[in-house]
């Protein structure tokens, strides 16, 4: 009430129109095409009508200003938000886009055509779907879309090697980029800084995850997609290429309730797959598993996963500290990058937890010296670590075109093969339609598994070199990466060139 006893008059904006006023029939098809069905479903928005340069859009309450910005950029209209209840809006979206799909109206090329329409133009949608489906069919791990001054290049990474697939018309660059950013819920109005997102696609009844990364370049945004096929995530180290004795040693280590299990190797050597497969075996209702990852590649039911976000100081070290207050049984740290993370991980392993992590080292033996060089006390390394696995991925010989071959004696001698006569049978792929003429199909893991025996622990405490530690491990039965590769060569699984090129001598 005012001091005079009368109620003060407060100006109020005119009430927003209610979407129920438009519920009698779906919006016009040309209006619907301004916003694609997947965007409408993801953000709960529905275009209602156009009035000059303004587009009225029903939006879930409360209205998100970021969504308004995206809509304005995509449609090139000023957006008039119409706040709507979620239940009503969901019903209208289902009715409207369902009707539009059955009508199969061709894309409009009239004066209403906008960049939004280009993004949803049938050739753009078809091409993106075709690229994604083809990459999955070929078993690619990554897709690259690269804009240059006079061409747009699409490449796949298959069996660890990049190969050019096609060059779509350069004029489609912006539309293809925007389509992928919409699918992965990225801000298409932001082209100046890198962005990271995710999306899911269904192919033949199977859902495939894609991790999407954009990078501003001189001639447009470069996009890299990592294909994450959950169907390939199964704990079967023998099928990965781990020999029976090495597999047994590794399984014994992860079966312990405490200690540190380390997987090492360069980028792209399959370390994350090995760790996820181990976690899949350990994942039971009575076990509390926490992971810190950068990035989270697979979402696994029953495992509590945390994404590293350095911008807000959510680092491996800070996450790991928080984990220790969450009553964990098993902790996985995506990578030990510094002494702080390493020290906390070692402490966790020494105080009743099983810790799994990775490092970038060339072999198993050098991992112990690497940890000490990082500033972790040698006695802590010796006490905490239970097993170290080093690994590589090499290309398998295509079974469809494998044939006998021979190598020069000098090459055999340099590989440590003194007498191949009557014992070794070398093979290579001649190239066929199934492998695209490369002679290779799929990849094979090479492993060396080094348990921390009492003798090796004493050597770590004494500051022994990695070479001395490796020799001791070999004496105790460890098969080195090179020797494991030669076993696969002898079995006719991989070529000698692949093994020599990927393993330390």
Coordinates of C-alpha atoms in Angstrom, one line a residue:
X1 CA 0.0 0.0 0.0
X2 CA 1.1 3.6 -0.6
X3 CA 1.4 6.2 2.2
X4 CA -2.0 7.6 1.3
X5 CA -3.6 4.2 1.7
X6 CA -4.1 3.5 -2.0
X7 CA -2.4 0.6 -3.8
X8 CA 0.6 1.8 -5.9
X9 CA 0.3 1.3 -9.6
X10 CA 3.2 -0.7 -11.1
X11 CA 3.5 -0.8 -14.9
X12 CA 3.3 -4.4 -16.1
X13 CA 4.3 -5.7 -19.5
X14 CA 1.7 -7.1 -21.8
X15 CA 1.1 -10.8 -21.2
X16 CA 3.0 -13.1 -23.5
X17 CA 0.8 -15.1 -25.9
X18 CA -0.1 -18.6 -24.8
X19 CA 1.0 -21.5 -26.9
X20 CA -2.4 -23.1 -26.3
X21 CA -3.7 -20.4 -28.7
X22 CA -1.7 -22.2 -31.5
X23 CA -2.4 -25.8 -30.4
X24 CA -5.2 -26.3 -32.9
X25 CA -2.8 -27.0 -35.8
X26 CA 0.9 -27.3 -36.1
X27 CA 2.8 -24.2 -37.3
X28 CA 3.4 -23.8 -41.0
X29 CA 6.0 -26.1 -42.5
X30 CA 8.1 -23.2 -43.7
X31 CA 8.2 -21.8 -40.1
X32 CA 9.1 -25.2 -38.7
X33 CA 12.1 -25.6 -41.0
X34 CA 13.7 -22.6 -39.4
X35 CA 14.4 -24.8 -36.3
X36 CA 15.3 -28.5 -36.8
X37 CA 13.6 -31.2 -34.9
X38 CA 16.7 -32.3 -33.0
X39 CA 17.4 -28.8 -31.8
X40 CA 13.7 -28.3 -30.9
X41 CA 13.6 -31.5 -28.9
X42 CA 17.0 -30.9 -27.2
X43 CA 16.2 -27.3 -26.0
X44 CA 12.4 -27.6 -25.9
X45 CA 11.6 -24.8 -28.4
X46 CA 9.0 -24.5 -31.1
X47 CA 8.7 -21.7 -33.8
X48 CA 5.2 -20.3 -33.9
X49 CA 5.0 -17.5 -36.3
X50 CA 6.9 -14.8 -38.2
X51 CA 6.1 -11.1 -38.0
X52 CA 8.5 -9.1 -40.2
X53 CA 12.0 -9.6 -38.7
X54 CA 10.7 -11.2 -35.5
X55 CA 10.1 -14.9 -34.9
X56 CA 7.9 -15.9 -32.0
X57 CA 9.3 -19.1 -30.4
X58 CA 7.6 -21.1 -27.6
X59 CA 10.3 -21.9 -25.0
X60 CA 10.4 -23.9 -21.8
X61 CA 10.2 -21.9 -18.6
X62 CA 12.5 -20.4 -17.4
X63 CA 13.7 -19.0 -20.7
X64 CA 17.4 -19.6 -21.4
X65 CA 19.1 -16.5 -22.8
X66 CA 21.8 -18.6 -24.4
X67 CA 19.2 -20.5 -26.4
X68 CA 17.7 -17.2 -27.5
X69 CA 21.2 -16.2 -28.8
X70 CA 21.6 -19.4 -30.7
X71 CA 18.2 -19.1 -32.2
X72 CA 18.8 -15.5 -33.3
X73 CA 22.1 -16.5 -35.0
X74 CA 20.7 -19.5 -36.7
X75 CA 17.5 -18.0 -38.0
X76 CA 18.7 -14.4 -38.6
X77 CA 15.5 -13.2 -36.8
X78 CA 14.9 -11.4 -33.6
X79 CA 13.5 -13.9 -31.2
X80 CA 10.3 -13.2 -29.3
X81 CA 10.2 -15.8 -26.5
X82 CA 6.8 -17.3 -25.5
X83 CA 7.2 -18.9 -22.1
X84 CA 5.4 -22.2 -22.0
X85 CA 4.9 -25.1 -19.7
X86 CA 7.1 -28.1 -20.4
X87 CA 4.3 -30.6 -20.7
X88 CA 2.4 -28.4 -23.2
X89 CA 5.5 -27.6 -25.2
X90 CA 6.6 -31.3 -25.4
X91 CA 3.1 -32.2 -26.8
X92 CA 3.2 -29.4 -29.4
X93 CA 6.8 -30.3 -30.5
X94 CA 5.8 -33.9 -31.0
X95 CA 2.7 -32.9 -32.9
X96 CA 4.4 -30.3 -35.1
X97 CA 7.5 -32.1 -36.1
X98 CA 5.7 -35.4 -36.5
X99 CA 3.4 -33.7 -39.0
X100 CA 6.2 -32.0 -40.8
X101 CA 8.1 -35.3 -41.3
X102 CA 5.1 -37.0 -42.8
X103 CA 4.5 -34.1 -45.2
X104 CA 8.1 -34.5 -46.6
X105 CA 8.0 -30.8 -47.7
X106 CA 11.0 -29.9 -49.8
X107 CA 13.3 -27.2 -48.3
X108 CA 12.3 -23.7 -49.1
X109 CA 14.6 -21.6 -51.3
X110 CA 12.4 -18.5 -51.2
X111 CA 13.3 -15.3 -49.5
X112 CA 12.7 -17.1 -46.2
X113 CA 15.7 -19.3 -46.8
X114 CA 18.4 -18.7 -44.1
X115 CA 21.6 -20.2 -42.8
X116 CA 19.3 -22.2 -40.5
X117 CA 17.6 -23.7 -43.6
X118 CA 21.0 -24.4 -45.2
X119 CA 22.0 -26.4 -42.1
X120 CA 18.9 -28.5 -42.3
X121 CA 19.0 -28.7 -46.1
X122 CA 18.6 -32.3 -47.1
X123 CA 22.0 -32.7 -48.9
X124 CA 23.8 -31.4 -45.7
X125 CA 21.9 -33.8 -43.4
X126 CA 22.4 -36.7 -45.9
X127 CA 26.2 -36.0 -46.2
X128 CA 26.8 -35.7 -42.5
X129 CA 24.8 -38.9 -41.8
X130 CA 26.7 -40.6 -44.7
X131 CA 30.1 -39.6 -43.4
X132 CA 29.3 -40.7 -39.8
X133 CA 27.8 -44.1 -40.9
X134 CA 30.7 -44.8 -43.4
X135 CA 33.3 -44.1 -40.7
X136 CA 31.6 -46.4 -38.3
X137 CA 31.3 -49.1 -41.0
X138 CA 35.0 -48.8 -41.8
X139 CA 36.0 -49.1 -38.2
X140 CA 37.5 -45.6 -38.1
X141 CA 38.5 -44.2 -34.7
X142 CA 38.4 -40.5 -35.8
X143 CA 36.9 -38.3 -38.4
X144 CA 38.5 -35.0 -39.5
X145 CA 36.8 -32.1 -41.4
X146 CA 39.5 -29.7 -42.5
X147 CA 38.7 -26.4 -44.4
X148 CA 41.4 -24.9 -46.6
X149 CA 41.5 -21.9 -48.9
X150 CA 40.2 -23.9 -52.0
X151 CA 39.0 -27.2 -50.6
X152 CA 37.3 -29.0 -47.8
X153 CA 38.9 -32.3 -46.9
X154 CA 37.4 -35.2 -45.0
X155 CA 39.8 -37.8 -43.5
X156 CA 39.3 -40.9 -41.4
X157 CA 41.8 -42.5 -39.0
X158 CA 41.6 -46.2 -39.7
X159 CA 43.9 -48.7 -37.9
X160 CA 45.9 -45.7 -36.6
X161 CA 46.5 -44.2 -40.1
X162 CA 44.8 -41.1 -41.6
X163 CA 43.4 -41.5 -45.1
X164 CA 41.6 -39.0 -47.2
X165 CA 38.0 -40.0 -48.0
X166 CA 36.4 -37.1 -49.9
X167 CA 36.4 -33.4 -50.7
X168 CA 32.9 -32.0 -50.4
X169 CA 32.0 -28.8 -52.2
X170 CA 33.8 -25.9 -50.4
X171 CA 30.5 -23.9 -50.2
X172 CA 29.1 -26.5 -47.8
X173 CA 31.8 -25.8 -45.2
X174 CA 29.7 -23.5 -43.0
X175 CA 26.6 -25.6 -43.2
X176 CA 28.4 -28.9 -42.4
X177 CA 30.2 -27.3 -39.5
X178 CA 27.0 -25.8 -38.1
X179 CA 25.2 -29.1 -38.5
X180 CA 27.8 -31.0 -36.4
X181 CA 27.9 -28.3 -33.8
X182 CA 24.1 -28.4 -33.4
X183 CA 24.1 -32.2 -33.1
X184 CA 26.8 -31.9 -30.3
X185 CA 25.1 -29.1 -28.5
X186 CA 27.8 -26.5 -29.2
X187 CA 27.4 -22.7 -29.6
X188 CA 27.3 -22.2 -33.3
X189 CA 27.5 -18.5 -32.9
X190 CA 31.0 -18.8 -31.4
X191 CA 33.6 -19.4 -34.0
X192 CA 36.6 -17.7 -32.3
X193 CA 37.6 -20.2 -29.6
X194 CA 37.8 -24.1 -29.5
X195 CA 34.8 -26.0 -28.2
X196 CA 34.2 -29.5 -27.1
X197 CA 31.0 -31.5 -27.1
X198 CA 29.4 -34.9 -27.5
X199 CA 26.7 -36.5 -29.5
X200 CA 25.0 -39.9 -30.0
X201 CA 23.9 -41.4 -33.3
X202 CA 22.0 -44.7 -33.9
X203 CA 23.2 -46.9 -36.7
X204 CA 21.6 -50.2 -37.4
X205 CA 20.1 -50.5 -33.9
X206 CA 23.4 -49.6 -32.2
X207 CA 24.1 -46.3 -30.5
X208 CA 27.5 -44.8 -31.2
X209 CA 29.0 -41.9 -29.1
X210 CA 31.0 -39.2 -30.7
X211 CA 33.3 -36.8 -28.9
X212 CA 33.5 -33.6 -31.0
X213 CA 36.2 -30.9 -30.9
X214 CA 36.3 -27.7 -32.9
X215 CA 39.3 -25.6 -33.7
X216 CA 39.3 -22.1 -35.4
X217 CA 41.7 -22.1 -38.3
X218 CA 42.6 -19.6 -41.0
X219 CA 39.8 -20.8 -43.4
X220 CA 37.2 -21.9 -41.0
X221 CA 36.6 -24.3 -38.1
X222 CA 38.3 -27.6 -38.2
X223 CA 36.3 -30.4 -36.6
X224 CA 37.6 -33.7 -35.2
X225 CA 35.3 -36.4 -34.0
X226 CA 36.4 -39.3 -31.9
X227 CA 34.2 -42.4 -32.4
X228 CA 33.4 -44.2 -29.2
X229 CA 31.8 -47.6 -29.8
X230 CA 30.7 -49.0 -26.5
X231 CA 30.1 -52.3 -28.2
X232 CA 33.9 -52.8 -28.4
X233 CA 34.3 -52.2 -24.7
X234 CA 34.7 -55.8 -23.4
X235 CA 37.3 -57.2 -21.1
X236 CA 39.1 -59.8 -23.1
X237 CA 42.8 -59.1 -23.0
X238 CA 43.6 -62.3 -24.9
X239 CA 41.7 -61.0 -27.9
X240 CA 43.5 -57.7 -27.6
X241 CA 46.8 -59.6 -28.0
X242 CA 47.9 -60.2 -24.4
X243 CA 49.6 -63.5 -24.0
X244 CA 48.3 -65.9 -21.4
X245 CA 51.1 -65.4 -18.8
X246 CA 51.1 -61.6 -19.1
X247 CA 47.3 -61.6 -18.9
X248 CA 47.3 -63.7 -15.7
X249 CA 49.8 -61.4 -14.0
X250 CA 47.7 -58.3 -14.9
X251 CA 44.5 -59.9 -13.7
X252 CA 46.1 -60.8 -10.4
X253 CA 47.2 -57.2 -9.9
X254 CA 43.7 -55.7 -10.5
X255 CA 42.2 -58.4 -8.3
X256 CA 44.1 -57.0 -5.3
X257 CA 42.1 -54.6 -3.1
X258 CA 45.0 -52.2 -2.8
X259 CA 48.0 -51.1 -4.8
X260 CA 48.7 -49.1 -8.0
X261 CA 48.3 -50.6 -11.5
X262 CA 49.9 -48.4 -14.2
X263 CA 49.4 -48.7 -18.0
X264 CA 52.0 -46.8 -20.1
X265 CA 52.6 -46.0 -23.7
X266 CA 52.3 -43.1 -26.2
X267 CA 49.1 -41.4 -27.2
X268 CA 46.9 -43.7 -29.3
X269 CA 48.4 -47.0 -27.9
X270 CA 45.1 -48.1 -26.3
X271 CA 45.8 -47.3 -22.7
X272 CA 42.3 -46.0 -22.0
X273 CA 40.7 -49.1 -23.6
X274 CA 42.7 -51.3 -21.3
X275 CA 41.7 -49.3 -18.2
X276 CA 38.1 -49.2 -19.1
X277 CA 38.1 -52.9 -19.8
X278 CA 39.7 -53.5 -16.4
X279 CA 37.0 -51.4 -14.7
X280 CA 34.3 -53.2 -16.6
X281 CA 35.6 -56.4 -15.0
X282 CA 35.7 -54.8 -11.5
X283 CA 32.4 -53.0 -11.7
X284 CA 30.0 -54.7 -9.2
X285 CA 27.2 -53.3 -7.0
X286 CA 29.2 -53.7 -3.8
X287 CA 32.2 -51.7 -5.2
X288 CA 32.5 -47.9 -5.2
X289 CA 34.5 -46.9 -8.3
X290 CA 35.5 -43.2 -9.0
X291 CA 37.3 -42.0 -12.1
X292 CA 38.9 -38.6 -13.0
X293 CA 39.2 -38.3 -16.7
X294 CA 40.3 -35.7 -19.3
X295 CA 38.1 -36.2 -21.2
X296 CA 35.5 -38.7 -20.2
X297 CA 35.4 -41.0 -23.2
X298 CA 32.8 -43.6 -22.2
X299 CA 29.9 -43.2 -19.9
X300 CA 29.7 -46.4 -17.8
X301 CA 26.7 -47.3 -15.7
X302 CA 27.8 -47.9 -12.0
X303 CA 31.0 -45.9 -12.3
X304 CA 31.1 -42.4 -10.9
X305 CA 33.0 -40.3 -13.5
X306 CA 34.4 -36.8 -13.1
X307 CA 35.5 -34.6 -16.0
X308 CA 38.7 -32.5 -15.5
X309 CA 38.0 -28.8 -16.0
X310 CA 41.2 -26.9 -15.5
X311 CA 39.5 -23.5 -16.0
X312 CA 37.8 -23.9 -12.6
X313 CA 40.7 -25.6 -11.0
X314 CA 39.1 -29.0 -11.2
X315 CA 42.4 -30.8 -11.9
X316 CA 43.4 -34.4 -11.5
X317 CA 45.0 -33.6 -8.2
X318 CA 42.0 -31.7 -6.8
X319 CA 39.5 -34.4 -7.9
X320 CA 41.7 -37.1 -6.4
X321 CA 41.8 -35.3 -3.1
X322 CA 38.0 -35.1 -3.1
X323 CA 37.8 -38.8 -4.1
X324 CA 39.5 -39.8 -0.8
X325 CA 36.6 -38.3 1.1
X326 CA 34.1 -40.3 -0.9
X327 CA 34.8 -43.7 0.6
X328 CA 36.1 -45.2 -2.7
X329 CA 37.2 -48.8 -3.2
X330 CA 38.7 -48.3 -6.7
X331 CA 40.1 -45.0 -8.1
X332 CA 41.0 -44.5 -11.8
X333 CA 43.1 -41.4 -12.6
X334 CA 43.2 -40.7 -16.4
X335 CA 46.9 -39.7 -16.3
X336 CA 49.6 -38.9 -13.8
X337 CA 51.0 -35.7 -15.2
X338 CA 52.7 -34.1 -12.2
X339 CA 54.2 -34.9 -8.8
X340 CA 51.1 -33.7 -6.9
X341 CA 48.8 -36.0 -8.7
X342 CA 51.3 -38.9 -8.4
X343 CA 51.8 -38.3 -4.7
X344 CA 48.1 -38.4 -4.0
X345 CA 47.6 -41.5 -6.1
X346 CA 50.5 -43.2 -4.3
X347 CA 49.0 -42.2 -0.9
X348 CA 45.6 -43.7 -2.0
X349 CA 47.2 -46.9 -3.0
X350 CA 49.0 -47.2 0.3
X351 CA 45.9 -46.5 2.4
X352 CA 43.7 -49.3 1.3
X353 CA 42.6 -48.4 -2.3
X354 CA 43.1 -49.9 -5.7
X355 CA 44.4 -47.2 -8.0
X356 CA 44.6 -47.4 -11.8
X357 CA 46.3 -44.8 -13.9
X358 CA 48.4 -44.1 -17.0
X359 CA 51.8 -42.5 -17.8
X360 CA 53.6 -41.6 -21.0
X361 CA 56.7 -43.7 -21.0
X362 CA 58.4 -45.9 -23.5
X363 CA 58.4 -49.2 -21.6
X364 CA 57.5 -50.7 -18.2
X365 CA 60.9 -50.5 -16.6
X366 CA 61.4 -46.7 -17.2
X367 CA 58.1 -46.0 -15.5
X368 CA 59.6 -46.4 -12.0
X369 CA 62.4 -44.0 -12.7
X370 CA 59.9 -41.6 -14.3
X371 CA 57.9 -41.5 -11.1
X372 CA 61.0 -40.9 -9.0
X373 CA 62.2 -38.2 -11.4
X374 CA 58.8 -36.5 -10.9
X375 CA 59.5 -36.1 -7.2
X376 CA 57.8 -39.1 -5.7
X377 CA 59.9 -40.8 -3.1
X378 CA 61.4 -44.1 -4.3
X379 CA 60.2 -46.0 -1.2
X380 CA 56.7 -44.9 -1.9
X381 CA 56.9 -46.0 -5.5
X382 CA 58.4 -49.4 -4.5
X383 CA 55.7 -49.9 -1.9
X384 CA 52.6 -48.7 -3.9
X385 CA 53.1 -50.0 -7.4
X386 CA 52.0 -53.7 -8.0
X387 CA 52.3 -54.0 -11.8
X388 CA 53.3 -51.9 -14.8
X389 CA 52.0 -52.6 -18.3
X390 CA 53.5 -51.0 -21.4
X391 CA 51.6 -51.4 -24.7
X392 CA 51.4 -50.5 -28.3
X393 CA 48.9 -50.9 -31.1
X394 CA 50.0 -52.3 -34.5
X395 CA 48.0 -53.0 -37.7
X396 CA 46.9 -56.6 -38.3
X397 CA 47.5 -58.4 -41.6
X398 CA 44.3 -58.5 -43.6
X399 CA 43.0 -62.1 -43.4
X400 CA 41.5 -61.8 -46.8
X401 CA 44.7 -61.2 -48.7
X402 CA 47.5 -62.6 -46.5
X403 CA 50.3 -64.3 -48.3
X404 CA 53.7 -65.7 -47.6
X405 CA 56.7 -63.3 -47.9
X406 CA 60.4 -63.2 -47.2
X407 CA 62.7 -60.6 -45.6
X408 CA 66.4 -59.8 -46.2
X409 CA 68.8 -61.6 -43.9
X410 CA 70.2 -58.3 -42.7
X411 CA 66.8 -57.1 -41.6
X412 CA 66.1 -60.3 -39.7
X413 CA 69.5 -60.1 -38.0
X414 CA 68.8 -56.5 -36.9
X415 CA 65.5 -57.7 -35.4
X416 CA 67.3 -60.3 -33.4
X417 CA 66.1 -63.2 -35.6
X418 CA 69.3 -65.1 -36.4
X419 CA 67.8 -68.2 -38.0
X420 CA 64.4 -68.1 -39.6
X421 CA 64.8 -71.2 -41.7
X422 CA 62.2 -73.8 -41.1
X423 CA 60.9 -72.0 -37.9
X424 CA 59.5 -68.7 -39.0
X425 CA 56.8 -68.2 -41.6
X426 CA 56.4 -64.5 -42.5
X427 CA 53.2 -63.1 -44.0
X428 CA 52.0 -59.8 -45.4
X429 CA 48.8 -58.5 -46.9
X430 CA 48.8 -58.2 -50.7
X431 CA 45.9 -55.7 -50.7
X432 CA 42.3 -56.4 -51.6
X433 CA 38.9 -54.8 -51.7
X434 CA 38.1 -55.7 -48.0
X435 CA 41.1 -53.8 -46.7
X436 CA 41.0 -51.0 -49.3
X437 CA 44.3 -52.2 -50.9
X438 CA 46.3 -51.5 -47.7
X439 CA 47.0 -55.1 -46.7
X440 CA 45.9 -54.4 -43.2
X441 CA 42.6 -54.8 -41.3
X442 CA 42.1 -54.0 -37.6
X443 CA 44.8 -53.6 -34.9
X444 CA 46.6 -55.8 -32.5
X445 CA 47.9 -55.0 -29.0
X446 CA 51.5 -55.6 -28.0
X447 CA 52.1 -55.8 -24.3
X448 CA 54.9 -56.1 -21.7
X449 CA 53.7 -56.8 -18.1
X450 CA 56.1 -56.2 -15.3
X451 CA 55.0 -57.2 -11.8
X452 CA 56.8 -55.4 -9.0
X453 CA 58.7 -58.4 -7.5
X454 CA 60.7 -58.1 -4.2
X455 CA 63.9 -57.9 -6.2
X456 CA 62.6 -55.1 -8.5
X457 CA 61.4 -53.2 -5.4
X458 CA 64.8 -53.4 -3.9
X459 CA 66.3 -52.1 -7.2
X460 CA 63.9 -49.1 -7.2
X461 CA 64.9 -48.3 -3.6
X462 CA 68.6 -48.5 -4.6
X463 CA 68.1 -46.2 -7.6
X464 CA 68.9 -48.7 -10.3
X465 CA 68.6 -47.7 -13.9
X466 CA 65.7 -48.6 -16.1
X467 CA 67.9 -50.9 -18.2
X468 CA 69.0 -52.9 -15.1
X469 CA 65.4 -53.1 -14.0
X470 CA 64.3 -54.4 -17.4
X471 CA 67.0 -57.0 -17.5
X472 CA 65.9 -58.3 -14.1
X473 CA 62.3 -58.3 -15.2
X474 CA 63.2 -60.4 -18.3
X475 CA 65.1 -62.8 -16.1
X476 CA 61.9 -63.2 -14.1
X477 CA 59.8 -64.0 -17.2
X478 CA 58.7 -60.6 -18.6
X479 CA 58.3 -60.6 -22.4
X480 CA 59.3 -57.2 -23.8
X481 CA 57.3 -55.2 -26.3
X482 CA 59.7 -56.2 -29.1
X483 CA 59.6 -59.9 -28.2
X484 CA 55.8 -59.8 -27.9
X485 CA 55.6 -58.3 -31.3
X486 CA 57.9 -61.0 -32.7
X487 CA 55.6 -63.6 -31.3
X488 CA 52.8 -62.1 -33.3
X489 CA 55.0 -62.0 -36.4
X490 CA 55.7 -65.7 -36.0
X491 CA 52.0 -66.4 -35.7
X492 CA 51.4 -64.5 -39.0
X493 CA 49.2 -61.9 -37.3
X494 CA 51.3 -58.8 -37.9
X495 CA 54.2 -57.8 -40.2
X496 CA 57.8 -57.4 -39.1
X497 CA 57.8 -53.8 -40.4
X498 CA 54.9 -52.9 -38.0
X499 CA 56.7 -54.4 -35.0
X500 CA 60.0 -52.8 -35.8
X501 CA 58.4 -49.4 -36.4
X502 CA 56.3 -49.4 -33.2
X503 CA 58.5 -51.0 -30.5
X504 CA 61.7 -49.9 -28.8
X505 CA 64.7 -52.1 -29.6

